PDB file of C-alpha atoms in Angstrom:
ATOM      1  CA  MET A 841      37.244  11.051-115.105  1.00 65.00           C
ATOM      2  CA  LYS A 842      37.042  14.324-117.027  1.00 74.00           C
ATOM      3  CA  LYS A 843      38.637  14.555-120.466  1.00 69.00           C
ATOM      4  CA  SER A 844      41.083  17.235-119.278  1.00 74.00           C
ATOM      5  CA  ASP A 845      42.142  15.003-116.341  1.00 89.00           C
ATOM      6  CA  ILE A 846      42.878  12.124-118.716  1.00 94.00           C
ATOM      7  CA  LYS A 847      44.932  14.415-120.953  1.00 95.00           C
ATOM      8  CA  VAL A 848      47.012  15.624-117.998  1.00 93.00           C
ATOM      9  CA  LYS A 849      47.462  12.053-116.805  1.00 95.00           C
ATOM     10  CA  LEU A 850      48.647  10.996-120.279  1.00 96.00           C
ATOM     11  CA  ALA A 851      51.061  13.954-120.457  1.00 94.00           C
ATOM     12  CA  GLU A 852      52.524  13.066-117.068  1.00 93.00           C
ATOM     13  CA  ALA A 853      52.915   9.449-118.232  1.00 96.00           C
ATOM     14  CA  MET A 854      54.679  10.648-121.382  1.00 94.00           C
ATOM     15  CA  LYS A 855      57.122  12.605-119.217  1.00 90.00           C
ATOM     16  CA  VAL A 856      57.793   9.478-117.140  1.00 93.00           C
ATOM     17  CA  CYS A 857      58.511   7.496-120.320  1.00 94.00           C
ATOM     18  CA  MET A 858      60.834  10.241-121.583  1.00 89.00           C
ATOM     19  CA  LYS A 859      63.111   9.733-118.585  1.00 88.00           C
ATOM     20  CA  THR A 860      64.231   6.352-119.907  1.00 90.00           C
ATOM     21  CA  THR A 861      63.219   6.173-123.569  1.00 90.00           C
ATOM     22  CA  PRO A 862      63.848   8.453-126.571  1.00 86.00           C
ATOM     23  CA  VAL A 863      60.591   9.958-127.862  1.00 85.00           C
ATOM     24  CA  GLU A 864      60.754   8.129-131.189  1.00 85.00           C
ATOM     25  CA  ASN A 865      60.836   4.785-129.302  1.00 91.00           C
ATOM     26  CA  ILE A 866      58.000   5.525-126.879  1.00 93.00           C
ATOM     27  CA  THR A 867      54.818   3.666-127.753  1.00 96.00           C
ATOM     28  CA  VAL A 868      51.235   4.483-126.954  1.00 97.00           C
ATOM     29  CA  LYS A 869      51.131   1.180-125.069  1.00 97.00           C
ATOM     30  CA  GLN A 870      53.942   2.380-122.777  1.00 97.00           C
ATOM     31  CA  ILE A 871      52.146   5.648-122.107  1.00 97.00           C
ATOM     32  CA  VAL A 872      48.802   4.048-121.266  1.00 97.00           C
ATOM     33  CA  ASP A 873      50.472   1.371-119.144  1.00 97.00           C
ATOM     34  CA  VAL A 874      52.190   4.033-117.048  1.00 97.00           C
ATOM     35  CA  CYS A 875      49.012   6.006-116.399  1.00 94.00           C
ATOM     36  CA  GLY A 876      46.534   3.153-116.296  1.00 94.00           C
ATOM     37  CA  VAL A 877      44.122   4.214-119.034  1.00 94.00           C
ATOM     38  CA  SER A 878      43.105   2.308-122.148  1.00 95.00           C
ATOM     39  CA  ARG A 879      44.505   2.798-125.644  1.00 96.00           C
ATOM     40  CA  GLN A 880      40.959   3.756-126.615  1.00 96.00           C
ATOM     41  CA  SER A 881      41.071   6.608-124.071  1.00 94.00           C
ATOM     42  CA  PHE A 882      44.372   7.730-125.527  1.00 96.00           C
ATOM     43  CA  TYR A 883      43.050   7.794-129.093  1.00 97.00           C
ATOM     44  CA  ARG A 884      39.841   9.567-128.046  1.00 95.00           C
ATOM     45  CA  ASN A 885      42.070  12.427-126.912  1.00 95.00           C
ATOM     46  CA  PHE A 886      45.093  12.380-129.219  1.00 96.00           C
ATOM     47  CA  MET A 887      46.023  11.291-132.752  1.00 95.00           C
ATOM     48  CA  ASP A 888      49.483  10.094-131.691  1.00 93.00           C
ATOM     49  CA  LYS A 889      52.239  10.719-129.136  1.00 92.00           C
ATOM     50  CA  TYR A 890      53.297  13.889-130.971  1.00 88.00           C
ATOM     51  CA  ASP A 891      49.773  15.253-130.739  1.00 91.00           C
ATOM     52  CA  LEU A 892      49.966  14.597-126.979  1.00 93.00           C
ATOM     53  CA  MET A 893      53.316  16.409-126.787  1.00 87.00           C
ATOM     54  CA  ASN A 894      51.949  19.351-128.759  1.00 84.00           C
ATOM     55  CA  TRP A 895      48.913  19.567-126.489  1.00 90.00           C
ATOM     56  CA  TYR A 896      51.138  19.623-123.418  1.00 87.00           C
ATOM     57  CA  PHE A 897      53.421  22.169-125.048  1.00 80.00           C
ATOM     58  CA  ASP A 898      50.384  24.381-125.715  1.00 81.00           C
ATOM     59  CA  ARG A 899      49.446  24.254-122.031  1.00 81.00           C
ATOM     60  CA  LEU A 900      52.950  25.297-121.010  1.00 74.00           C
ATOM     61  CA  LEU A 901      52.976  28.268-123.367  1.00 70.00           C
ATOM     62  CA  GLU A 902      49.452  29.551-122.778  1.00 70.00           C
ATOM     63  CA  GLN A 903      50.485  31.579-119.751  1.00 63.00           C
ATOM     64  CA  SER A 904      53.428  33.251-121.461  1.00 58.00           C
ATOM     65  CA  PHE A 905      51.194  34.140-124.438  1.00 65.00           C
ATOM     66  CA  ARG A 906      48.547  35.520-122.075  1.00 63.00           C
ATOM     67  CA  GLU A 907      51.235  37.685-120.477  1.00 56.00           C
ATOM     68  CA  MET A 908      52.423  38.925-123.855  1.00 56.00           C
ATOM     69  CA  GLY A 909      48.891  39.642-125.046  1.00 56.00           C
ATOM     70  CA  SER A 910      47.781  41.396-121.877  1.00 56.00           C
ATOM     71  CA  GLY A 911      50.052  44.395-122.187  1.00 54.00           C
ATOM     72  CA  ALA A 912      53.353  42.837-121.169  1.00 74.00           C
ATOM     73  CA  THR A 913      56.254  43.223-123.568  1.00 84.00           C
ATOM     74  CA  VAL A 914      57.602  40.595-125.947  1.00 87.00           C
ATOM     75  CA  ARG A 915      60.649  40.387-123.659  1.00 89.00           C
ATOM     76  CA  ASP A 916      58.460  39.567-120.651  1.00 87.00           C
ATOM     77  CA  GLY A 917      56.629  36.886-122.627  1.00 83.00           C
ATOM     78  CA  LEU A 918      59.879  35.354-123.899  1.00 87.00           C
ATOM     79  CA  ILE A 919      61.362  35.251-120.401  1.00 88.00           C
ATOM     80  CA  LYS A 920      58.245  33.489-119.145  1.00 83.00           C
ATOM     81  CA  LYS A 921      58.395  31.013-122.036  1.00 83.00           C
ATOM     82  CA  PHE A 922      62.065  30.221-121.378  1.00 88.00           C
ATOM     83  CA  ALA A 923      61.363  29.767-117.663  1.00 86.00           C
ATOM     84  CA  TYR A 924      58.661  27.187-118.545  1.00 82.00           C
ATOM     85  CA  ILE A 925      61.054  25.430-120.889  1.00 85.00           C
ATOM     86  CA  LYS A 926      63.708  25.354-118.170  1.00 89.00           C
ATOM     87  CA  GLU A 927      61.217  23.949-115.646  1.00 85.00           C
ATOM     88  CA  GLU A 928      60.132  21.263-118.102  1.00 82.00           C
ATOM     89  CA  ARG A 929      63.569  20.700-119.652  1.00 86.00           C
ATOM     90  CA  LEU A 930      63.183  16.900-119.771  1.00 84.00           C
ATOM     91  CA  PHE A 931      60.008  17.193-121.821  1.00 80.00           C
ATOM     92  CA  PHE A 932      61.380  19.846-124.150  1.00 83.00           C
ATOM     93  CA  THR A 933      64.784  18.202-124.601  1.00 84.00           C
ATOM     94  CA  ALA A 934      63.133  14.966-125.654  1.00 78.00           C
ATOM     95  CA  GLY A 935      60.467  16.718-127.703  1.00 75.00           C
ATOM     96  CA  PHE A 936      62.806  19.012-129.594  1.00 82.00           C
ATOM     97  CA  LYS A 937      65.048  16.113-130.648  1.00 77.00           C
ATOM     98  CA  GLY A 938      62.420  14.719-132.994  1.00 67.00           C
ATOM     99  CA  ASP A 939      62.061  15.717-136.624  1.00 67.00           C
ATOM    100  CA  GLU A 940      59.181  13.390-137.432  1.00 64.00           C
ATOM    101  CA  GLN A 941      55.831  14.510-138.793  1.00 57.00           C
ATOM    102  CA  ASN A 942      53.860  16.602-136.287  1.00 58.00           C
ATOM    103  CA  ASN A 943      57.052  17.388-134.324  1.00 72.00           C
ATOM    104  CA  LEU A 944      57.393  19.881-131.507  1.00 76.00           C
ATOM    105  CA  LYS A 945      59.711  22.321-133.353  1.00 84.00           C
ATOM    106  CA  GLU A 946      57.240  22.704-136.202  1.00 84.00           C
ATOM    107  CA  HIS A 947      54.355  23.020-133.764  1.00 81.00           C
ATOM    108  CA  ASP A 948      56.238  25.673-131.784  1.00 82.00           C
ATOM    109  CA  PHE A 949      56.835  27.663-134.974  1.00 89.00           C
ATOM    110  CA  ILE A 950      53.183  27.499-136.064  1.00 88.00           C
ATOM    111  CA  MET A 951      51.920  28.447-132.637  1.00 85.00           C
ATOM    112  CA  ILE A 952      54.288  31.406-132.229  1.00 88.00           C
ATOM    113  CA  TYR A 953      53.720  32.665-135.778  1.00 94.00           C
ATOM    114  CA  LYS A 954      49.926  32.573-135.405  1.00 91.00           C
ATOM    115  CA  PHE A 955      50.157  34.240-132.009  1.00 87.00           C
ATOM    116  CA  TYR A 956      52.239  37.140-133.333  1.00 91.00           C
ATOM    117  CA  CYS A 957      49.985  37.580-136.390  1.00 94.00           C
ATOM    118  CA  ALA A 958      46.907  37.713-134.157  1.00 91.00           C
ATOM    119  CA  LEU A 959      48.609  40.074-131.718  1.00 88.00           C
ATOM    120  CA  LEU A 960      49.643  42.436-134.516  1.00 92.00           C
ATOM    121  CA  ARG A 961      46.109  42.380-135.925  1.00 94.00           C
ATOM    122  CA  GLU A 962      44.670  43.121-132.497  1.00 90.00           C
ATOM    123  CA  LYS A 963      47.113  45.973-131.783  1.00 90.00           C
ATOM    124  CA  THR A 964      46.973  47.612-135.244  1.00 93.00           C
ATOM    125  CA  GLY A 965      43.453  46.724-136.342  1.00 95.00           C
ATOM    126  CA  GLU A 966      44.840  45.315-139.592  1.00 94.00           C
ATOM    127  CA  ILE A 967      46.085  42.008-140.931  1.00 94.00           C
ATOM    128  CA  PRO A 968      49.896  42.226-141.188  1.00 96.00           C
ATOM    129  CA  ASP A 969      50.994  42.847-144.787  1.00 96.00           C
ATOM    130  CA  LYS A 970      52.861  40.239-146.831  1.00 97.00           C
ATOM    131  CA  GLN A 971      56.319  41.615-146.045  1.00 97.00           C
ATOM    132  CA  ILE A 972      55.670  41.746-142.285  1.00 97.00           C
ATOM    133  CA  ARG A 973      54.302  38.185-142.401  1.00 97.00           C
ATOM    134  CA  LYS A 974      57.466  36.998-144.220  1.00 97.00           C
ATOM    135  CA  LEU A 975      59.724  38.810-141.745  1.00 97.00           C
ATOM    136  CA  LEU A 976      57.689  37.348-138.915  1.00 96.00           C
ATOM    137  CA  GLU A 977      57.996  33.879-140.433  1.00 97.00           C
ATOM    138  CA  MET A 978      61.800  34.208-140.617  1.00 97.00           C
ATOM    139  CA  TYR A 979      61.969  35.617-137.103  1.00 97.00           C
ATOM    140  CA  CYS A 980      59.805  32.858-135.631  1.00 95.00           C
ATOM    141  CA  GLN A 981      61.800  30.128-137.390  1.00 95.00           C
ATOM    142  CA  SER A 982      65.065  31.530-136.076  1.00 95.00           C
ATOM    143  CA  SER A 983      63.673  31.978-132.568  1.00 93.00           C
ATOM    144  CA  VAL A 984      62.608  28.324-132.472  1.00 92.00           C
ATOM    145  CA  TYR A 985      66.057  27.309-133.700  1.00 94.00           C
ATOM    146  CA  MET A 986      67.801  29.419-131.037  1.00 95.00           C
ATOM    147  CA  THR A 987      65.479  28.156-128.304  1.00 93.00           C
ATOM    148  CA  VAL A 988      66.313  24.560-129.247  1.00 93.00           C
ATOM    149  CA  GLN A 989      70.056  25.353-129.347  1.00 95.00           C
ATOM    150  CA  TRP A 990      69.870  27.071-125.953  1.00 96.00           C
ATOM    151  CA  LEU A 991      68.130  24.068-124.415  1.00 94.00           C
ATOM    152  CA  MET A 992      70.272  21.368-126.026  1.00 93.00           C
ATOM    153  CA  LYS A 993      73.532  23.112-125.174  1.00 95.00           C
ATOM    154  CA  GLY A 994      72.791  23.402-121.476  1.00 94.00           C
ATOM    155  CA  MET A 995      70.947  26.751-121.162  1.00 95.00           C
ATOM    156  CA  LYS A 996      74.150  28.747-120.569  1.00 96.00           C
ATOM    157  CA  GLU A 997      72.413  32.116-120.991  1.00 97.00           C
ATOM    158  CA  THR A 998      69.789  33.226-118.513  1.00 97.00           C
ATOM    159  CA  GLU A 999      66.222  33.545-119.700  1.00 95.00           C
ATOM    160  CA  GLU A1000      66.658  37.328-119.698  1.00 96.00           C
ATOM    161  CA  GLU A1001      69.862  37.171-121.764  1.00 97.00           C
ATOM    162  CA  LEU A1002      68.233  34.893-124.341  1.00 97.00           C
ATOM    163  CA  ALA A1003      65.157  37.133-124.549  1.00 94.00           C
ATOM    164  CA  ASP A1004      67.379  40.178-125.109  1.00 96.00           C
ATOM    165  CA  LEU A1005      69.314  38.357-127.848  1.00 96.00           C
ATOM    166  CA  MET A1006      66.079  37.361-129.580  1.00 95.00           C
ATOM    167  CA  ILE A1007      64.799  40.918-129.522  1.00 95.00           C
ATOM    168  CA  GLU A1008      68.133  42.184-130.834  1.00 95.00           C
ATOM    169  CA  ALA A1009      67.927  39.645-133.694  1.00 95.00           C
ATOM    170  CA  MET A1010      64.484  40.873-134.743  1.00 96.00           C
ATOM    171  CA  PRO A1011      64.388  42.274-138.306  1.00 96.00           C
ATOM    172  CA  VAL A1012      64.476  46.097-138.267  1.00 96.00           C
ATOM    173  CA  ARG A1013      61.046  46.630-139.850  1.00 96.00           C
ATOM    174  CA  LEU A1014      59.450  44.153-137.442  1.00 96.00           C
ATOM    175  CA  HIS A1015      61.243  45.700-134.453  1.00 96.00           C
ATOM    176  CA  THR A1016      60.088  49.177-135.528  1.00 96.00           C
ATOM    177  CA  LEU A1017      56.485  47.980-135.765  1.00 95.00           C
ATOM    178  CA  PHE A1018      56.709  46.277-132.373  1.00 94.00           C
ATOM    179  CA  LEU A1019      58.105  49.513-130.902  1.00 93.00           C
ATOM    180  CA  GLU A1020      55.279  51.587-132.413  1.00 93.00           C
ATOM    181  CA  ILE A1021      52.598  49.382-130.837  1.00 91.00           C
ATOM    182  CA  GLY A1022      54.361  49.083-127.470  1.00 88.00           C
ATOM    183  CA  LEU A1023      55.460  45.457-127.593  1.00 88.00           C
ATOM    184  CA  VAL A1024      59.194  46.128-127.097  1.00 88.00           C
TER     185      VAL A1024
END
């Protein structure tokens, strides 16, 4: 079995476990028992269950980031991201509840922040300055917080409404820069 197949199988097993057990109580033994691979196979692929969750989360977001980076707007990318979260709400609800080391909220922040920094560098040809990076850091932290709140409170807004709110909440200097380079 290919390494990528084992990873997918482990992620699917994690989702099965999440249906009945809070993330913090799920063990590696439970995960490997569900999917029928050895603990050794698990640890060859992941450091711990949070590493597995982060890997799966990365796979879910890759498409929305590709959309954003390939000329689509930030709004389009956010809508796509929220649609993925809605589709995989069980995974994200369980994953976003945890505050342990290597948790999904922190991973989401790091991933989004790095993506935006790289996108700005690509579009402007320069590394974002210190103030833009700080504004971006604040914006990314708040967007993760609002995404978690949206999910945990029953996703009352549509994906489009949430994307519009997140763009409206963008700091002025960041929004101006995003406008100049065609991202909003």
